[in-house]
């Protein structure tokens, strides 16, 4: 399809052609070929192509032409192109008539009525979740209680998590407190948090659900989890997001890397002290150890009492001096 703006740009002289044309006018409207430098020969050819100068074969020179004649010709060409485009525009509805009919007759979900699309079968649910992960790739909120999965499923989940994070997405996930004693869950959480996923543990029961980009939610549709409802009503999704945020603030960070190495979290104060001595901030320490800022803040408060430090800077300074 011809673009009128592109056509107009190609029909008009560029800056170099304008400059050379003005130079020719200053030379009396005529220039000999021998007077044109190598760098200007291509530009001179452009002026000839546009019709702003014409060659004189008798003495091998070029004469400037009144731009009004060129403007009239360009205007006529544009009007001709415009008339053709208008004709083509009138034909577009007929060319898309079959697609318009298909759109009007296609079944679709009614928006904003609070309805949910129910999917039955765990394989179908996994397929739907994978599709939503591809379509809504900015943020995933995941509440995953219940029995831990086997090592193979954790490996598959880790591959999907890595792909999602590499595309620039963000993941926050809630596990039950019992996940800290499950080797498969600990291994997955240690690897996932190492990639940038945030995973916390909650010491109270909660339901399984997923939220994608705060736009679509997947919630259980049956107690056996063999069917799920896909919800896209804004009010319902906002309610589910708020429920997740409340659970998230009630949960605690876990040092999954330490658990994966066979350590316990009882050495958290020593780890926090070591990182404070290195100059890390409270938020950086929480991120590094996979703990909540609230947990880190509690340990720092006890360290400040121990070192009689009034500020975090003073505490870090004193601890660095002690370690030196």
Short mmCIF file of C-alpha atoms in Angstrom, two decimals:
data_model
loop_
_atom_site.label_atom_id
_atom_site.label_comp_id
_atom_site.label_asym_id
_atom_site.label_seq_id
_atom_site.Cartn_x
_atom_site.Cartn_y
_atom_site.Cartn_z
CA UNK A 1 0.00 0.00 0.00
CA UNK A 2 1.40 3.39 -0.96
CA UNK A 3 2.06 5.72 1.96
CA UNK A 4 1.27 9.34 0.96
CA UNK A 5 3.80 10.71 3.43
CA UNK A 6 6.51 8.42 2.04
CA UNK A 7 5.56 9.36 -1.51
CA UNK A 8 5.75 13.07 -0.65
CA UNK A 9 9.15 12.67 1.02
CA UNK A 10 10.54 10.89 -2.04
CA UNK A 11 9.10 13.55 -4.38
CA UNK A 12 10.66 16.51 -2.58
CA UNK A 13 14.34 17.49 -2.45
CA UNK A 14 16.29 16.64 0.69
CA UNK A 15 18.56 19.14 2.49
CA UNK A 16 21.57 18.45 0.29
CA UNK A 17 19.53 18.86 -2.91
CA UNK A 18 18.03 22.12 -1.66
CA UNK A 19 21.47 23.48 -0.81
CA UNK A 20 22.87 22.60 -4.23
CA UNK A 21 19.85 24.10 -5.99
CA UNK A 22 20.35 27.38 -4.10
CA UNK A 23 24.02 27.33 -5.02
CA UNK A 24 23.11 26.98 -8.70
CA UNK A 25 20.77 29.94 -8.41
CA UNK A 26 23.53 32.04 -6.85
CA UNK A 27 25.71 31.15 -9.86
CA UNK A 28 23.12 32.63 -12.18
CA UNK A 29 20.88 29.59 -12.47
CA UNK A 30 23.41 27.59 -14.44
CA UNK A 31 26.37 25.38 -13.54
CA UNK A 32 28.85 23.48 -15.69
CA UNK A 33 29.42 19.79 -15.05
CA UNK A 34 33.13 20.44 -14.54
CA UNK A 35 32.28 22.75 -11.64
CA UNK A 36 30.41 20.04 -9.73
CA UNK A 37 32.59 18.28 -7.18
CA UNK A 38 32.60 14.48 -6.77
CA UNK A 39 30.63 14.71 -3.53
CA UNK A 40 27.83 16.69 -5.22
CA UNK A 41 27.37 14.57 -8.34
CA UNK A 42 24.86 12.24 -6.73
CA UNK A 43 22.92 15.22 -5.39
CA UNK A 44 22.96 16.84 -8.83
CA UNK A 45 21.51 13.63 -10.26
CA UNK A 46 18.76 13.84 -7.65
CA UNK A 47 17.90 17.39 -8.79
CA UNK A 48 17.72 16.17 -12.40
CA UNK A 49 15.47 13.30 -11.31
CA UNK A 50 13.17 15.73 -9.50
CA UNK A 51 13.10 18.05 -12.53
CA UNK A 52 14.53 21.04 -10.65
CA UNK A 53 17.48 21.24 -13.07
CA UNK A 54 17.78 20.10 -16.66
CA UNK A 55 21.00 19.13 -18.48
CA UNK A 56 22.21 21.13 -21.45
CA UNK A 57 24.01 18.69 -23.70
CA UNK A 58 25.44 21.41 -25.98
CA UNK A 59 27.89 22.76 -23.39
CA UNK A 60 27.62 20.03 -20.74
CA UNK A 61 25.93 22.27 -18.18
CA UNK A 62 22.81 22.26 -16.00
CA UNK A 63 20.10 24.93 -15.78
CA UNK A 64 17.73 25.55 -12.86
CA UNK A 65 13.99 25.18 -13.52
CA UNK A 66 11.18 27.20 -11.94
CA UNK A 67 10.06 25.15 -8.87
CA UNK A 68 6.42 26.10 -9.56
CA UNK A 69 6.28 23.68 -12.46
CA UNK A 70 7.78 20.93 -10.28
CA UNK A 71 5.33 21.72 -7.48
CA UNK A 72 2.39 21.47 -9.87
CA UNK A 73 3.58 18.11 -11.15
CA UNK A 74 4.16 16.73 -7.63
CA UNK A 75 0.73 17.97 -6.54
CA UNK A 76 -0.90 16.23 -9.49
CA UNK A 77 0.95 12.99 -8.66
CA UNK A 78 -0.15 13.14 -5.02
CA UNK A 79 -3.76 13.80 -5.98
CA UNK A 80 -3.61 10.80 -8.29
CA UNK A 81 -2.18 8.60 -5.52
CA UNK A 82 -4.76 9.95 -3.08
CA UNK A 83 -7.63 9.17 -5.43
CA UNK A 84 -6.39 5.61 -5.80
CA UNK A 85 -6.08 5.21 -2.02
CA UNK A 86 -9.60 6.53 -1.50
CA UNK A 87 -10.88 3.96 -3.98
CA UNK A 88 -9.01 1.20 -2.17
CA UNK A 89 -10.33 2.45 1.19
CA UNK A 90 -13.89 2.09 -0.06
CA UNK A 91 -13.12 -1.55 -0.93
CA UNK A 92 -11.74 -2.51 2.51
CA UNK A 93 -15.12 -3.32 4.18
CA UNK A 94 -16.00 -5.72 1.36
CA UNK A 95 -12.60 -7.41 1.60
CA UNK A 96 -13.05 -7.97 5.35
CA UNK A 97 -16.73 -8.84 5.20
CA UNK A 98 -16.13 -12.56 5.88
CA UNK A 99 -13.99 -11.78 8.95
CA UNK A 100 -16.57 -9.31 10.24
CA UNK A 101 -19.30 -11.92 9.93
CA UNK A 102 -17.12 -14.47 11.75
CA UNK A 103 -16.46 -11.99 14.57
CA UNK A 104 -20.14 -11.16 14.98
CA UNK A 105 -21.21 -14.80 15.12
CA UNK A 106 -18.33 -16.16 17.25
CA UNK A 107 -19.19 -17.22 20.84
CA UNK A 108 -17.54 -15.13 23.54
CA UNK A 109 -17.63 -14.71 27.28
CA UNK A 110 -19.77 -11.88 28.59
CA UNK A 111 -17.45 -9.33 30.27
CA UNK A 112 -17.95 -7.99 33.74
CA UNK A 113 -20.67 -10.42 34.85
CA UNK A 114 -18.54 -12.33 37.35
CA UNK A 115 -18.75 -15.55 35.39
CA UNK A 116 -15.95 -18.12 35.37
CA UNK A 117 -14.80 -20.54 32.70
CA UNK A 118 -14.44 -24.00 34.23
CA UNK A 119 -11.73 -26.40 33.06
CA UNK A 120 -11.82 -30.08 34.02
CA UNK A 121 -8.83 -32.40 34.17
CA UNK A 122 -5.38 -31.72 35.59
CA UNK A 123 -3.72 -31.96 32.17
CA UNK A 124 -6.15 -29.37 30.79
CA UNK A 125 -5.53 -27.14 33.81
CA UNK A 126 -1.75 -27.32 33.31
CA UNK A 127 -2.22 -26.47 29.63
CA UNK A 128 -4.41 -23.46 30.50
CA UNK A 129 -1.88 -22.23 33.09
CA UNK A 130 0.91 -22.52 30.53
CA UNK A 131 -1.11 -20.49 28.04
CA UNK A 132 -1.85 -17.80 30.62
CA UNK A 133 1.83 -17.69 31.57
CA UNK A 134 2.70 -16.92 27.96
CA UNK A 135 -0.06 -14.34 27.52
CA UNK A 136 0.32 -12.53 30.85
CA UNK A 137 4.08 -12.44 31.33
CA UNK A 138 4.66 -9.53 33.75
CA UNK A 139 3.69 -10.83 37.20
CA UNK A 140 2.50 -14.07 38.75
CA UNK A 141 1.09 -14.41 42.27
CA UNK A 142 1.04 -18.07 43.33
CA UNK A 143 -0.44 -19.65 46.45
CA UNK A 144 0.66 -23.31 46.56
CA UNK A 145 -0.42 -25.19 49.70
CA UNK A 146 -0.91 -28.92 50.15
CA UNK A 147 1.26 -31.93 49.56
CA UNK A 148 4.61 -31.36 47.94
CA UNK A 149 5.15 -32.67 44.41
CA UNK A 150 7.76 -35.17 43.28
CA UNK A 151 11.26 -34.25 42.09
CA UNK A 152 10.32 -34.52 38.40
CA UNK A 153 7.49 -32.01 38.76
CA UNK A 154 9.75 -29.63 40.66
CA UNK A 155 12.32 -29.87 37.85
CA UNK A 156 9.66 -28.97 35.26
CA UNK A 157 8.44 -26.11 37.44
CA UNK A 158 11.98 -24.77 37.74
CA UNK A 159 12.38 -24.75 33.94
CA UNK A 160 9.12 -22.81 33.54
CA UNK A 161 10.14 -20.44 36.35
CA UNK A 162 13.48 -19.74 34.72
CA UNK A 163 11.87 -19.03 31.33
CA UNK A 164 9.32 -16.70 32.93
CA UNK A 165 11.93 -14.73 34.86
CA UNK A 166 14.25 -14.50 31.85
CA UNK A 167 11.43 -12.85 29.90
CA UNK A 168 11.33 -10.13 32.57
CA UNK A 169 8.44 -11.45 34.68
CA UNK A 170 8.20 -11.34 38.48
CA UNK A 171 7.00 -14.23 40.67
CA UNK A 172 5.87 -14.27 44.29
CA UNK A 173 4.93 -17.63 45.73
CA UNK A 174 3.49 -18.83 49.05
CA UNK A 175 4.27 -22.29 50.45
CA UNK A 176 2.94 -23.88 53.61
CA UNK A 177 5.27 -23.97 56.61
CA UNK A 178 5.75 -27.73 56.09
CA UNK A 179 7.56 -27.04 52.81
CA UNK A 180 10.66 -26.19 54.83
CA UNK A 181 11.03 -29.87 55.74
CA UNK A 182 10.32 -31.24 52.26
CA UNK A 183 13.60 -31.84 50.34
CA UNK A 184 11.99 -31.38 46.92
CA UNK A 185 10.29 -28.15 47.89
CA UNK A 186 13.45 -26.80 49.53
CA UNK A 187 15.59 -27.65 46.48
CA UNK A 188 13.10 -25.98 44.15
CA UNK A 189 12.73 -22.90 46.37
CA UNK A 190 16.49 -22.51 46.77
CA UNK A 191 17.01 -22.66 43.01
CA UNK A 192 14.01 -20.44 42.21
CA UNK A 193 14.94 -17.74 44.74
CA UNK A 194 18.46 -17.83 43.34
CA UNK A 195 16.95 -16.92 39.97
CA UNK A 196 14.98 -14.02 41.45
CA UNK A 197 11.68 -15.61 42.51
CA UNK A 198 10.34 -14.58 45.95
CA UNK A 199 9.01 -17.52 48.03
CA UNK A 200 7.68 -17.28 51.58
CA UNK A 201 6.12 -19.73 54.03
CA UNK A 202 2.81 -19.26 55.83
CA UNK A 203 2.01 -21.00 59.11
CA UNK A 204 -1.76 -21.13 58.54
CA UNK A 205 -4.01 -22.93 56.05
CA UNK A 206 -4.82 -21.23 52.75
CA UNK A 207 -6.33 -22.11 49.39
CA UNK A 208 -4.51 -22.79 46.14
CA UNK A 209 -4.82 -20.13 43.43
CA UNK A 210 -2.87 -18.25 40.77
CA UNK A 211 -3.12 -14.66 39.52
CA UNK A 212 -1.57 -13.46 36.26
CA UNK A 213 -0.79 -9.75 35.78
CA UNK A 214 -3.59 -8.95 38.28
CA UNK A 215 -5.96 -9.57 35.36
CA UNK A 216 -6.82 -13.28 35.33
CA UNK A 217 -7.05 -15.69 38.26
CA UNK A 218 -7.19 -19.50 38.37
CA UNK A 219 -8.98 -20.88 41.44
CA UNK A 220 -10.15 -24.38 42.42
CA UNK A 221 -13.60 -25.37 41.20
CA UNK A 222 -13.75 -28.64 43.16
CA UNK A 223 -12.24 -29.93 46.44
CA UNK A 224 -10.22 -32.61 44.60
CA UNK A 225 -8.52 -29.91 42.48
CA UNK A 226 -9.50 -31.80 39.34
CA UNK A 227 -11.25 -28.74 37.95
CA UNK A 228 -10.42 -25.06 38.01
CA UNK A 229 -12.21 -21.82 37.26
CA UNK A 230 -10.56 -19.14 35.16
CA UNK A 231 -11.84 -15.76 36.35
CA UNK A 232 -11.32 -12.47 34.52
CA UNK A 233 -13.98 -10.27 36.10
CA UNK A 234 -12.05 -7.20 37.37
CA UNK A 235 -13.85 -7.01 40.70
CA UNK A 236 -13.35 -10.70 41.47
CA UNK A 237 -9.70 -10.64 40.42
CA UNK A 238 -9.06 -7.55 42.56
CA UNK A 239 -10.59 -9.38 45.55
CA UNK A 240 -8.30 -12.40 44.96
CA UNK A 241 -5.23 -10.15 44.62
CA UNK A 242 -6.07 -8.45 47.90
CA UNK A 243 -6.39 -11.86 49.57
CA UNK A 244 -2.94 -12.81 48.31
CA UNK A 245 -1.39 -9.57 49.55
CA UNK A 246 -2.85 -10.13 53.01
CA UNK A 247 -1.43 -13.67 53.12
CA UNK A 248 1.90 -12.40 51.85
CA UNK A 249 2.22 -9.84 54.65
CA UNK A 250 1.37 -12.53 57.21
CA UNK A 251 4.02 -14.92 55.86
CA UNK A 252 7.70 -15.16 56.74
CA UNK A 253 10.77 -15.25 54.56
CA UNK A 254 12.78 -18.45 54.54
CA UNK A 255 16.50 -18.91 53.93
CA UNK A 256 15.92 -21.65 51.35
CA UNK A 257 19.57 -21.73 50.31
CA UNK A 258 20.66 -22.51 53.87
CA UNK A 259 18.01 -25.23 54.17
CA UNK A 260 19.13 -26.76 50.88
CA UNK A 261 22.70 -26.91 52.17
CA UNK A 262 21.51 -28.83 55.23
CA UNK A 263 21.77 -25.86 57.57
CA UNK A 264 19.02 -24.56 59.80
CA UNK A 265 17.88 -21.00 60.01
CA UNK A 266 19.23 -20.69 63.54
CA UNK A 267 22.38 -19.10 62.09
CA UNK A 268 20.34 -16.23 60.59
CA UNK A 269 21.61 -13.69 63.19
CA UNK A 270 25.22 -14.54 62.34
CA UNK A 271 24.53 -14.26 58.62
CA UNK A 272 22.77 -10.92 59.09
CA UNK A 273 25.64 -9.66 61.25
CA UNK A 274 28.18 -10.69 58.61
CA UNK A 275 26.26 -8.92 55.83
CA UNK A 276 25.75 -5.82 57.97
CA UNK A 277 29.50 -5.70 58.52
CA UNK A 278 29.91 -5.77 54.73
CA UNK A 279 27.75 -2.66 54.47
CA UNK A 280 24.55 -4.21 53.05
CA UNK A 281 21.20 -2.57 53.78
CA UNK A 282 18.30 -4.22 55.57
CA UNK A 283 16.45 -4.73 52.27
CA UNK A 284 19.52 -6.16 50.55
CA UNK A 285 20.09 -8.59 53.41
CA UNK A 286 16.47 -9.76 53.28
CA UNK A 287 16.76 -10.34 49.55
CA UNK A 288 20.13 -12.12 49.86
CA UNK A 289 18.97 -14.50 52.62
CA UNK A 290 15.42 -15.00 51.37
CA UNK A 291 13.98 -13.59 54.59
CA UNK A 292 11.26 -11.01 55.06
CA UNK A 293 12.33 -7.49 55.95
CA UNK A 294 10.32 -7.85 59.15
CA UNK A 295 12.43 -10.85 60.20
CA UNK A 296 15.68 -9.08 59.34
CA UNK A 297 14.53 -5.95 61.18
CA UNK A 298 13.92 -8.03 64.32
CA UNK A 299 17.43 -9.51 64.22
CA UNK A 300 18.94 -6.06 63.58
CA UNK A 301 17.06 -4.61 66.57
CA UNK A 302 18.59 -7.27 68.83
CA UNK A 303 22.06 -6.62 67.36
CA UNK A 304 21.70 -2.89 67.99
CA UNK A 305 20.91 -3.64 71.65
CA UNK A 306 23.92 -5.96 71.84
CA UNK A 307 26.28 -3.38 70.33
CA UNK A 308 24.51 -0.37 71.92
CA UNK A 309 24.24 1.21 68.48
CA UNK A 310 21.76 4.02 67.87
CA UNK A 311 21.73 3.81 64.08
CA UNK A 312 22.16 1.12 61.46
CA UNK A 313 25.25 2.91 60.13
CA UNK A 314 26.80 2.94 63.60
CA UNK A 315 25.99 -0.75 64.05
CA UNK A 316 27.64 -1.69 60.76
CA UNK A 317 30.69 0.44 61.59
CA UNK A 318 31.13 -1.16 65.01
CA UNK A 319 30.70 -4.66 63.61
CA UNK A 320 33.21 -4.03 60.83
CA UNK A 321 35.70 -2.81 63.43
CA UNK A 322 35.12 -5.85 65.61
CA UNK A 323 35.55 -8.25 62.69
CA UNK A 324 38.73 -6.45 61.60
#
